[in-house]
Coordinates of C-alpha atoms and ligand atoms in Angstrom, one line a residue:
X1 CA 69.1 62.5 -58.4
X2 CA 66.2 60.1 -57.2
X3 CA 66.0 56.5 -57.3
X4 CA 62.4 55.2 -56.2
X5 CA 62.6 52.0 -54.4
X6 CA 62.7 48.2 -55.9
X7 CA 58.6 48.1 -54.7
X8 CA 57.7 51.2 -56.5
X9 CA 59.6 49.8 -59.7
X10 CA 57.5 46.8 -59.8
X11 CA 54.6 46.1 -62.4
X12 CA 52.2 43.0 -61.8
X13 CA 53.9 40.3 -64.5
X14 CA 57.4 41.4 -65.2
X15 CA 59.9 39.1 -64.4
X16 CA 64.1 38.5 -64.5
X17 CA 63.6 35.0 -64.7
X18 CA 61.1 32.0 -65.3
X19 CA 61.9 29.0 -63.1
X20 CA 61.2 25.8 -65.5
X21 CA 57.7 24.0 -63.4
X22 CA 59.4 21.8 -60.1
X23 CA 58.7 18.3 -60.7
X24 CA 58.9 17.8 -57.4
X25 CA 54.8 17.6 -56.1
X26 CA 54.0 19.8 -54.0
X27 CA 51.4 17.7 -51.9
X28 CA 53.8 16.0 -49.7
X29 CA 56.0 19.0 -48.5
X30 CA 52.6 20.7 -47.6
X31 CA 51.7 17.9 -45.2
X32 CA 55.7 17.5 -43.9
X33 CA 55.4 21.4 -42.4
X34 CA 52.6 22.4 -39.6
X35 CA 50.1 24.2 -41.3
X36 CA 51.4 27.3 -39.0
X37 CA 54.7 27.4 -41.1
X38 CA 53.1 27.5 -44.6
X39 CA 52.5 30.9 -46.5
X40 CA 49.1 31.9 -46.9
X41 CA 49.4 33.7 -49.4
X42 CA 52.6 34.4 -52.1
X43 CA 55.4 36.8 -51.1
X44 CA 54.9 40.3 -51.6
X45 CA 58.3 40.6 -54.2
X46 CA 59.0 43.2 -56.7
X47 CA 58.2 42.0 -60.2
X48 CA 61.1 43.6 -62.5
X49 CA 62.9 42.3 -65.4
X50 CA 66.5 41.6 -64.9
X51 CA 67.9 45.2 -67.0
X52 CA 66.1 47.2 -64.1
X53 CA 67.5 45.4 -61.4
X54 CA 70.8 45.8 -62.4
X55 CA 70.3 49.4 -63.2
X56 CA 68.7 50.1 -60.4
X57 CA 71.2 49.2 -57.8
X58 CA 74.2 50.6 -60.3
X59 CA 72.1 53.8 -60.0
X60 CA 72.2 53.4 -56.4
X61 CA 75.7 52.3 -56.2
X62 CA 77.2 55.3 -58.2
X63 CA 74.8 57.9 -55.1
X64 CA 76.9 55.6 -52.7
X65 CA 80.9 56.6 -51.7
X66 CA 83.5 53.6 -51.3
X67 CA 87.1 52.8 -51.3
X68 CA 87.3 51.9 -55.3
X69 CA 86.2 55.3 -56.1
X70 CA 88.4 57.7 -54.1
X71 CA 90.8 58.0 -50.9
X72 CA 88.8 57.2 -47.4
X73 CA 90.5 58.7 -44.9
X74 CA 88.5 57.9 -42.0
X75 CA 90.8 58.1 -39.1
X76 CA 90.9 54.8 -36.5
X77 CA 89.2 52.7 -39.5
X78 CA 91.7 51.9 -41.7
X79 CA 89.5 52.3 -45.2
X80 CA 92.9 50.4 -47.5
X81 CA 92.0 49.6 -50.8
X82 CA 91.1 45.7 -50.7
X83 CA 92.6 44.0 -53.5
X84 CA 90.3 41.9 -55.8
X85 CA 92.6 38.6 -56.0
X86 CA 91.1 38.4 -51.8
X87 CA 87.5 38.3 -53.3
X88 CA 88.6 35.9 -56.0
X89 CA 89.6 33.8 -53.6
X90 CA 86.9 33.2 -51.0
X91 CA 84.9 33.1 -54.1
X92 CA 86.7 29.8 -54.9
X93 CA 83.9 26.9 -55.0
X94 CA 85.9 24.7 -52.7
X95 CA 85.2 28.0 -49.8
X96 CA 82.2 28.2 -50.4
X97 CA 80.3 25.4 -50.7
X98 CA 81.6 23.9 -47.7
X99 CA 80.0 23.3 -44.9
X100 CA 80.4 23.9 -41.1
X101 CA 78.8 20.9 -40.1
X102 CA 80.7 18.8 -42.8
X103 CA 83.2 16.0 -41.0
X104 CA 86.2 17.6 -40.3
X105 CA 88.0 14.5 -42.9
X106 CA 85.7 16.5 -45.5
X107 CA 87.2 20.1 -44.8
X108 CA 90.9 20.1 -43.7
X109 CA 91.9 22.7 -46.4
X110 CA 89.7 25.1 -45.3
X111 CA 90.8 24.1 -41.2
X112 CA 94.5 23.9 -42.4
X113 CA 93.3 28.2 -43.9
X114 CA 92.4 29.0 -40.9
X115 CA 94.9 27.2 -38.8
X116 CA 98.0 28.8 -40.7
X117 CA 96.4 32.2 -40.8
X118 CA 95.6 32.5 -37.2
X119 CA 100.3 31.0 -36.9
X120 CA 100.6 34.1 -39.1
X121 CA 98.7 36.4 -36.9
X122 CA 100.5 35.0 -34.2
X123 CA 103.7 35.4 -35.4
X124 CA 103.0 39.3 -36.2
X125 CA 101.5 40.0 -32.7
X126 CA 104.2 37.5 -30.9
X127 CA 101.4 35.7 -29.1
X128 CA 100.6 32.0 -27.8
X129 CA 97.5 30.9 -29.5
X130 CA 95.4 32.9 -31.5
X131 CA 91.6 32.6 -31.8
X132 CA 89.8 33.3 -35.3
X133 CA 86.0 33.5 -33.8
X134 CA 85.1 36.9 -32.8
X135 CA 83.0 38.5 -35.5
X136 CA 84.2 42.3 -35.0
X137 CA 86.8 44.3 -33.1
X138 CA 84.7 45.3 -30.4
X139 CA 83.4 40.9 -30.4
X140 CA 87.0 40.9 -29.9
X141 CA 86.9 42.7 -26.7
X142 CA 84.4 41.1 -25.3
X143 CA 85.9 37.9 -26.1
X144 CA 89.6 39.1 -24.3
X145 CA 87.4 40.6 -21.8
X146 CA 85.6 37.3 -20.6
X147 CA 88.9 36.1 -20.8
X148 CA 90.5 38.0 -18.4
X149 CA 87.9 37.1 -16.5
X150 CA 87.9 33.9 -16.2
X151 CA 91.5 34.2 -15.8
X152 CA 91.0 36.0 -12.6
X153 CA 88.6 33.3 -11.2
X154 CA 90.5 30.3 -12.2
X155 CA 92.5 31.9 -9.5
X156 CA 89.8 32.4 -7.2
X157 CA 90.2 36.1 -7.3
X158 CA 87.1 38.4 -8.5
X159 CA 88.7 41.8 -9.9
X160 CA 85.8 44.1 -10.9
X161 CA 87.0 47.1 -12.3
X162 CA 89.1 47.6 -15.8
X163 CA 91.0 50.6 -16.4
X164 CA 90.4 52.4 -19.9
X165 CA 92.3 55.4 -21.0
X166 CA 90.2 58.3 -22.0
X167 CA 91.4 58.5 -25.6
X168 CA 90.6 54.9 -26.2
X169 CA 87.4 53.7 -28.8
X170 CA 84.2 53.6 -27.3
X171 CA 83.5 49.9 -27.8
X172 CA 86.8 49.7 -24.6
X173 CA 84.4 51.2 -22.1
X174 CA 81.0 49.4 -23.9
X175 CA 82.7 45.9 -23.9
X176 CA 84.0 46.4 -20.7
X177 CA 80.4 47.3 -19.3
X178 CA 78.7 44.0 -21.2
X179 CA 80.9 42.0 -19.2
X180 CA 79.7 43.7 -15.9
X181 CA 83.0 45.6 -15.2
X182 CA 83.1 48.8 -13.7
X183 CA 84.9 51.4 -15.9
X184 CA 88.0 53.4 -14.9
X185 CA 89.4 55.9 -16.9
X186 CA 92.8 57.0 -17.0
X187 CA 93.9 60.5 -18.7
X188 CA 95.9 61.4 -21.1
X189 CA 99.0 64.0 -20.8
X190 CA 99.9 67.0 -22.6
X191 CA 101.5 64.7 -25.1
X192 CA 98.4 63.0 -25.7
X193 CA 99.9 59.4 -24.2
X194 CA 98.6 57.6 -21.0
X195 CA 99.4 59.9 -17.8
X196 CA 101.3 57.2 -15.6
X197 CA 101.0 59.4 -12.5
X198 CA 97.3 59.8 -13.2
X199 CA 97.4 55.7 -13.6
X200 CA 99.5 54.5 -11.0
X201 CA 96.7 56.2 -8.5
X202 CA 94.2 54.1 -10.5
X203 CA 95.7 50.9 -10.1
X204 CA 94.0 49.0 -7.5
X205 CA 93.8 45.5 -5.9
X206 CA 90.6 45.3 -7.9
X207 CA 91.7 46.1 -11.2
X208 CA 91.5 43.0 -13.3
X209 CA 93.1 44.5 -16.3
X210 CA 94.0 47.7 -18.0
X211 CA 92.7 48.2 -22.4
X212 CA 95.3 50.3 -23.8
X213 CA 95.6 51.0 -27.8
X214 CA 98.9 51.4 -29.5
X215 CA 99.3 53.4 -31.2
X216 CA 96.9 55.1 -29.4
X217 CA 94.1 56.8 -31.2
X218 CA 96.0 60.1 -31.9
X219 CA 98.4 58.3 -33.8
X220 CA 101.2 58.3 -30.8
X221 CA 103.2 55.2 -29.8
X222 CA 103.0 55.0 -26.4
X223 CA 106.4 55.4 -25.2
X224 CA 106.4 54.4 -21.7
X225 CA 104.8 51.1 -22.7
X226 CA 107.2 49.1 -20.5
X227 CA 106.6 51.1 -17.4
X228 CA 102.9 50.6 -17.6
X229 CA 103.8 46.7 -18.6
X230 CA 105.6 46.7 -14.9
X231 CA 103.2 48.9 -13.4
X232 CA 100.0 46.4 -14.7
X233 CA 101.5 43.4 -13.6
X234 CA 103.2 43.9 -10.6
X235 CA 99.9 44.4 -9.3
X236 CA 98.7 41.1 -10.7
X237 CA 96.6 42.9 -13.4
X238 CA 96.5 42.2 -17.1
X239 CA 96.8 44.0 -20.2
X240 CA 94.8 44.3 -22.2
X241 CA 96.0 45.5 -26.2
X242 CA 93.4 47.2 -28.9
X243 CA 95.2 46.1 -32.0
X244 CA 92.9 47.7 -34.4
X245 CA 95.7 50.0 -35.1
X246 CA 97.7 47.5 -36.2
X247 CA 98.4 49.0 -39.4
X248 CA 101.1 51.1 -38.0
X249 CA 103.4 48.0 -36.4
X250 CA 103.2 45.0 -38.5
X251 CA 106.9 44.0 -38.9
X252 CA 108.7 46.5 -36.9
X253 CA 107.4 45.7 -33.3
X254 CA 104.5 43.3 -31.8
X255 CA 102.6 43.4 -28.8
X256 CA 104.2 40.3 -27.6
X257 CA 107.5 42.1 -27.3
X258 CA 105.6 44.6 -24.8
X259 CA 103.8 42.7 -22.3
X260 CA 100.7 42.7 -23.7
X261 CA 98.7 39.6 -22.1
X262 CA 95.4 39.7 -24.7
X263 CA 95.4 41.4 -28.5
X264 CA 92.4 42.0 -30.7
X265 CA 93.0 42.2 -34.4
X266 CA 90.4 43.5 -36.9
X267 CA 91.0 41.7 -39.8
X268 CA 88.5 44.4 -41.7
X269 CA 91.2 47.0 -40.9
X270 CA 95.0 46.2 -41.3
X271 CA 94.0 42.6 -43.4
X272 CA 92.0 44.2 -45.8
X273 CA 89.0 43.0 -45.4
X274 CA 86.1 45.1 -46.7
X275 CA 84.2 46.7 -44.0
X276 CA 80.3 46.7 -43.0
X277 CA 78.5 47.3 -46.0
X278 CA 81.4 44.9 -47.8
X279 CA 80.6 42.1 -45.5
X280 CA 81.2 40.7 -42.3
X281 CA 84.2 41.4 -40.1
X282 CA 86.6 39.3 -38.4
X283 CA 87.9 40.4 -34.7
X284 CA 91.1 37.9 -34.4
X285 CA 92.1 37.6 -30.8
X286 CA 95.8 36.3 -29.7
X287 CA 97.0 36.0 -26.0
X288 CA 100.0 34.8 -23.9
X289 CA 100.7 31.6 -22.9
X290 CA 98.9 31.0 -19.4
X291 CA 95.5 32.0 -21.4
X292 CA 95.3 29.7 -23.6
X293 CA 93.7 27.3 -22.0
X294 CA 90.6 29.4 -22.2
X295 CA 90.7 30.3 -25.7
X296 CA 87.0 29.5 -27.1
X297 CA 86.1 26.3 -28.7
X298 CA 86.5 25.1 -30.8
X299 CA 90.0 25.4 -31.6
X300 CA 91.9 24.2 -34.3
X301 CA 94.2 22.0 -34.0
X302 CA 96.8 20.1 -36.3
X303 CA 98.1 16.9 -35.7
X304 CA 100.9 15.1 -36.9
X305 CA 100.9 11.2 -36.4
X306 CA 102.9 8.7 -38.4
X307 CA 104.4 11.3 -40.7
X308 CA 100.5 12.7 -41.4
X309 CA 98.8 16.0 -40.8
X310 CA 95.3 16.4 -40.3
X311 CA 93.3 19.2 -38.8
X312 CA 90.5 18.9 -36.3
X313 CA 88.5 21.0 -34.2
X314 CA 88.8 20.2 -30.5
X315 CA 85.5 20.8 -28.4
X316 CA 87.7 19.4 -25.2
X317 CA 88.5 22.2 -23.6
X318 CA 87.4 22.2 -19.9
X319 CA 88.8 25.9 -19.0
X320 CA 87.2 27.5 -22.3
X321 CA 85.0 29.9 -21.7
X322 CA 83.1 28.6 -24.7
X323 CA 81.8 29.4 -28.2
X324 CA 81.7 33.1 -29.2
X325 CA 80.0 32.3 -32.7
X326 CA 77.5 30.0 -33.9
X327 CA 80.5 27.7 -36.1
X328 CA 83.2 29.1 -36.4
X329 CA 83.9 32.6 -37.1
X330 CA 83.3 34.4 -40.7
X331 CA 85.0 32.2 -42.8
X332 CA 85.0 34.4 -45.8
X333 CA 86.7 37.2 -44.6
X334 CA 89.6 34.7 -43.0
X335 CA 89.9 33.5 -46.6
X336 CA 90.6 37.7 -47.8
X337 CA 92.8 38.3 -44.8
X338 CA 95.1 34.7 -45.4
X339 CA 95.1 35.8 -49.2
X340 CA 96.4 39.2 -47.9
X341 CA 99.0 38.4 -46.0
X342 CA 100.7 35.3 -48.2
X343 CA 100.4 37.8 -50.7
X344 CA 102.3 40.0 -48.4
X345 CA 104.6 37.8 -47.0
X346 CA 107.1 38.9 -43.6
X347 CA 109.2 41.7 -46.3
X348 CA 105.5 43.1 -47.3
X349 CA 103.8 42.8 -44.1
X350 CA 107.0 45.5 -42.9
X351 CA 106.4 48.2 -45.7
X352 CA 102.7 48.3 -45.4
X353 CA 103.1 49.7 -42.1
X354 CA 106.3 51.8 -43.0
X355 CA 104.3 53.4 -45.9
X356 CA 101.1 53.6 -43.8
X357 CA 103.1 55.6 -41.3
X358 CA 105.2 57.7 -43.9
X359 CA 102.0 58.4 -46.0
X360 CA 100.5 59.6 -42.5
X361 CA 103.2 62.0 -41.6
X362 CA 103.4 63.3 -45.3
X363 CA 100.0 64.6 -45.5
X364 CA 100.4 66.1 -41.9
X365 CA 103.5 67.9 -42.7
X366 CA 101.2 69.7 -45.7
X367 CA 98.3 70.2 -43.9
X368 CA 100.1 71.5 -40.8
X369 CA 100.5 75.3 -42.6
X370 CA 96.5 76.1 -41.8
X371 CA 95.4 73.5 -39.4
X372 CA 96.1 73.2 -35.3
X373 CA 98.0 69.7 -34.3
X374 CA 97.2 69.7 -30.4
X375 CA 99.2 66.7 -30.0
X376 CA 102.9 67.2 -31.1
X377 CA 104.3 64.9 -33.8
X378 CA 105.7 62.6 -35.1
X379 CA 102.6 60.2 -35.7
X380 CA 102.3 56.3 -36.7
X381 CA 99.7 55.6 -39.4
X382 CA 97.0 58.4 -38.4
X383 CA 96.8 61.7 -36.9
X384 CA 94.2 64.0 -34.9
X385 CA 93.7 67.7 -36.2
X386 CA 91.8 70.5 -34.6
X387 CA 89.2 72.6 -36.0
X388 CA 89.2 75.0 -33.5
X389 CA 91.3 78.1 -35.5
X390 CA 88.8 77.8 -37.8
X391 CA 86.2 77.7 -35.3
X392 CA 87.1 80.4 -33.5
X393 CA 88.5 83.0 -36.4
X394 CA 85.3 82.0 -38.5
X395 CA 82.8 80.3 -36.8
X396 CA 83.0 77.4 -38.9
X397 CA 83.1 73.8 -37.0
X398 CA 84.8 70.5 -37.8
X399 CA 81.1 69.1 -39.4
X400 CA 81.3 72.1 -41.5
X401 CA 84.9 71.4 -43.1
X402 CA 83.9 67.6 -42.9
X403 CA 80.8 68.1 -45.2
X404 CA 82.7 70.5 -47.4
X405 CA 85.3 68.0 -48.0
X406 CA 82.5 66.0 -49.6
X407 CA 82.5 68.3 -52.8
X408 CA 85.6 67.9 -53.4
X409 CA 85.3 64.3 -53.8
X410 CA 86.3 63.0 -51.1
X411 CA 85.2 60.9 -47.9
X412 CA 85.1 62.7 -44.4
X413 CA 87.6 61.7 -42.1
X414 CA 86.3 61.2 -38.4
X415 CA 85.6 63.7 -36.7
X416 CA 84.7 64.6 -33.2
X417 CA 86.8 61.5 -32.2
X418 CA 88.8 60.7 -29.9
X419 CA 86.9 63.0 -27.6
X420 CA 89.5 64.8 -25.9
X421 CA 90.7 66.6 -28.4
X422 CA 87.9 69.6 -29.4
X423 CA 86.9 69.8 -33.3
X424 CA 88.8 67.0 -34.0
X425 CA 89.1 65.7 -37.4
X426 CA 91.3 62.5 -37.7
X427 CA 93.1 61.6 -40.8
X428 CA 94.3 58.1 -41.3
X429 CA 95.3 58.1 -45.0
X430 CA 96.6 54.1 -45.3
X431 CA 99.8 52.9 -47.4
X432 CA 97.7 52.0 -50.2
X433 CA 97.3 56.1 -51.7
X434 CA 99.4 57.8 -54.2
X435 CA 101.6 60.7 -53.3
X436 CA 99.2 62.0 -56.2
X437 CA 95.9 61.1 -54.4
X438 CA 97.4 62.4 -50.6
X439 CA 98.1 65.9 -52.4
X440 CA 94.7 65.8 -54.1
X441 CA 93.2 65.5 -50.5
X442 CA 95.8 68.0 -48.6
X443 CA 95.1 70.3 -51.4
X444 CA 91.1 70.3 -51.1
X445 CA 91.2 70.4 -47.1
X446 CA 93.9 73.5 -47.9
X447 CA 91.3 74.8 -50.2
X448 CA 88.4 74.4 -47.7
X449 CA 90.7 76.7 -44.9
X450 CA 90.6 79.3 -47.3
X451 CA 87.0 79.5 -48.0
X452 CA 86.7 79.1 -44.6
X453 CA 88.5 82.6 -44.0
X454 CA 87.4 84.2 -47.0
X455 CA 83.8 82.7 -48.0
X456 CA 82.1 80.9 -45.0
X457 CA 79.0 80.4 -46.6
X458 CA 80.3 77.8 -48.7
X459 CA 81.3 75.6 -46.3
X460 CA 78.4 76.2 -44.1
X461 CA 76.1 75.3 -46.6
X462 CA 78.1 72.2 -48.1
X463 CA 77.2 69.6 -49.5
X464 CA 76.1 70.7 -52.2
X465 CA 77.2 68.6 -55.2
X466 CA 76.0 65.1 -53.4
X467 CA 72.7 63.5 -53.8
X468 CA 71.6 64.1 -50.5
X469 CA 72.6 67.8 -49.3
X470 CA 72.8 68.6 -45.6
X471 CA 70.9 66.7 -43.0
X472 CA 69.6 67.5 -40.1
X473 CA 71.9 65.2 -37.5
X474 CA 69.9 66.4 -34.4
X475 CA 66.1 65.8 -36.4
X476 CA 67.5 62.5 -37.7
X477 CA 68.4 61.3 -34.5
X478 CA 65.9 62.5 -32.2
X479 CA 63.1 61.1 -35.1
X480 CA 64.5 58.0 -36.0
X481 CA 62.3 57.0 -39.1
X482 CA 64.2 54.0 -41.0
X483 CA 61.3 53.6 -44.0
X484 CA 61.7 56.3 -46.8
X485 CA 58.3 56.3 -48.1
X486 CA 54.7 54.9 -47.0
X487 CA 55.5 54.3 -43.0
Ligands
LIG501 C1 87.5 50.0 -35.2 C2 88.0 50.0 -33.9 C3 87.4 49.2 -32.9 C4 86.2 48.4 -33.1 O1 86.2 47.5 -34.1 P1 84.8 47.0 -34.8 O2 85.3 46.0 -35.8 O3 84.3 48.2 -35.5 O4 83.9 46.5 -33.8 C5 88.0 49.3 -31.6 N1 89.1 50.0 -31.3 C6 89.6 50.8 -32.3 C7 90.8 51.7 -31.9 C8 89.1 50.8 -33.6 O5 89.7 51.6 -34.5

């Protein structure tokens, strides 16, 4: 299974399409743009009739793994099918042929989208205000995080250090560090939830805020949410909610209703949005009331005068601590996430998470007869495994299991994440399998314990039935080379 590249399949002459001659002369452009800005000589494209191009990249999308061809359970990610209506949608021509610079008169259905999506997301977190701009979850962090900061100096107080627990993603700690904070971490306990006596000797006159995820990245609601709600405010901290797990609480409980100051969403996650390769992401970010004056601009506002609405984007915001994204945010992906949850509506939004946690707990109840669960149950939406039986008994690791799983036909889940559990492989199976696909998946990880025990070279050697087999992670890490052939 080889595919050459697009520049190896071209041959001087061929071409998809002939463009009728411009009629537009060519003289005057040339003497419009400095001589510096013109092309000296044409482009160096591939020259391939239109039937190659499209086999060629079917050829290379059929080598690739995605969410319309089997399960992805990848665990903290939330891989959920993304229905099609979403991208019939923002395909509409009214999306996307505006444009951001267009009078706002011009565009209010696309600011009245965006307005009643980020109520909706509002009304599911029980925040304030909600701000659509962040590009990403971890964008979304760094946009809570300069809030909190400027929070703190509007009060003339500069807090320096954020607490993070040690279970948390690694873009807490990173987006923390961007915005010059000094780290703190906070551990875990034997139930795999935030050691309070461990954080209450970490809280500090200096600690502007504490990032907490919940569910936490084990899959565990933290329990003793409103003692650390007390604990982080009473000391005039803030906190400071990951809601990329979000999946697991839509319509049964919001961060709101805890304490929580500052939420991020990730719209690519719980609001099916596809992720990186399928576009763009969107990192929502709601917060309480007293920060909401520093929400980024512009903000969206609507305004009723003389039994009218309009929608406008307000620039006058003196406290804001400014634009996060050139315009406003990627519009495409608010269009799949509004499409989403109308289509879901309040009833919907509530079994999506139900399912996404009894889906969860189904598929660890069947894989519990040959793997180690070194947090105890229940989970929410995801849970976190342990390779280590099979480590020790047969010396074969996580990676091993991980790349076996892929000739069964099915994505990895993470693995080696979060970092305090050892060999972990995470699961987060979503609401939107089949009992049929969940057993499919427990039955091939089943399958893989066995050959594990009784044939180890299997699954050391796996991949086998992919188009790539096994890599060497360590060479292709130590050696990044990002050009296949010729460089
Ligand atoms: C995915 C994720 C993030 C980061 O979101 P990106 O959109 O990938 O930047 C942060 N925290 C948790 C718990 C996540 O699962």
């Amino acid at each position: 299974m080889k595919e050459k590249l697009i520049f190896d399949l071209s041959r001087e002459g061929r071409r998809g399409i002939r463009f009728g001659t411009s009629d537009i002369p060519s003289g005057p452009v040339e003497q419009l743009l400095p001589k510096r800005f013109l092309r000296q000589k044409p482009a160096d494209l591939p020259e391939i009739p239109e039937s190659e191009v499209v086999r060629h990249f079917i050829r290379l999308s059929n080598f690739n793994y995605h969410v319309d061809k089997n399960m992805y359970p990848l665990g903290s990610c939330t891989m959920k099918y993304n229905p099609k209506i979403n991208d019939y949608t923002s395909d509409l021509p009214g999306f996307t042929s505006v444009h951001p610079l267009q009078p706002a008169f011009t565009a209010q259905g696309s600011l009245r989208l965006m307005y009643e999506l980020s109520e909706m997301l509002r009304e599911i977190a029980g925040m304030a205000a909600v701000t659509l701009q962040p590009a990403a979850g971890a964008h979304g962090e760094l946009t809570g995080i300069l809030l909190i900061k400027k929070f703190h100096e509007s009060r003339n107080s500069n807090r320096n250090k954020l607490l993070v627990v040690d279970s948390a993603h690694g873009t807490n700690p990173a987006s923390a560090a961007i915005a010059n904070y000094e780290i703190v971490s906070v551990k875990s306990n034997a139930e795999g939830r935030t050691d309070i006596e461990d954080l209450k000797t970490k809280i500090t006159p200096d600690v502007a805020a504490l990032m907490l995820t919940n569910p936490n990245t084990l899959g565990l609601f933290e329990k003793e949410i409103l003692t650390i709600e007390k604990l982080i405010h009473e000391n005039g901290s803030l906190l400071y909610m990951d809601g990329a797990n979000m999946n697991a609480l839509m319509g049964i409980t919001k961060p709101g209703d805890m304490g929580f100051d500052i939420v991020h969403y990730n719209l690519h996650k719980t609001f099916s949005a596809p992720h990186g390769g399928g576009g763009p992401g969107s990192g929502p970010v709601g917060v309480c009331q007293k920060l909401v004056p520093f929400l980024p601009v512009p903000v969206i506002e609507k305004i009723e005068e003389n039994g009218n609405v309009r929608y406008s984007m307000s620039m006058d915001k003196p406290e804001s601590i400014g634009r996060m994204m050139n315009f406003y945010g990627n519009f495409a992906v608010l269009v799949r996430a509004y499409t989403y949850t109308r289509m879901l509506g309040p009833e919907g939004a509530r079994r999506v998470s139900e399912n996404a946690i009894i889906n969860a707990n189904y598929l660890l109840s069947r894989l519990l007869e040959r793997f180690e669960l070194p947090y105890p149950k229940p989970v929410m939406h995801e849970f976190c495994l342990s390779g280590d039986r099979q480590k020790k008994q047969h010396n074969v690791r996580t990676l091993d299991i991980a790349k076996r799983l892929l000739d069964y036909g099915f994505h990895a889940p993470t693995i080696y994440f979060p970092l305090i559990v050892s060999e972990a492989l995470m699961v987060e199976p979503t609401e939107t399998e089949t009992i049929e696909t969940l057993d499919a998946f427990a039955d091939a990880l089943l399958a893989i314990a066995d050959e594990a025990a009784n044939n180890p070279e299997l699954v050391l050697e796996a991949p086998v039935s992919t188009p790539v087999k096994r890599l060497d992670e360590a060479h292709a890490s130590r050696k990044l080379n990002v050009c296949f052939f010729g460089c």
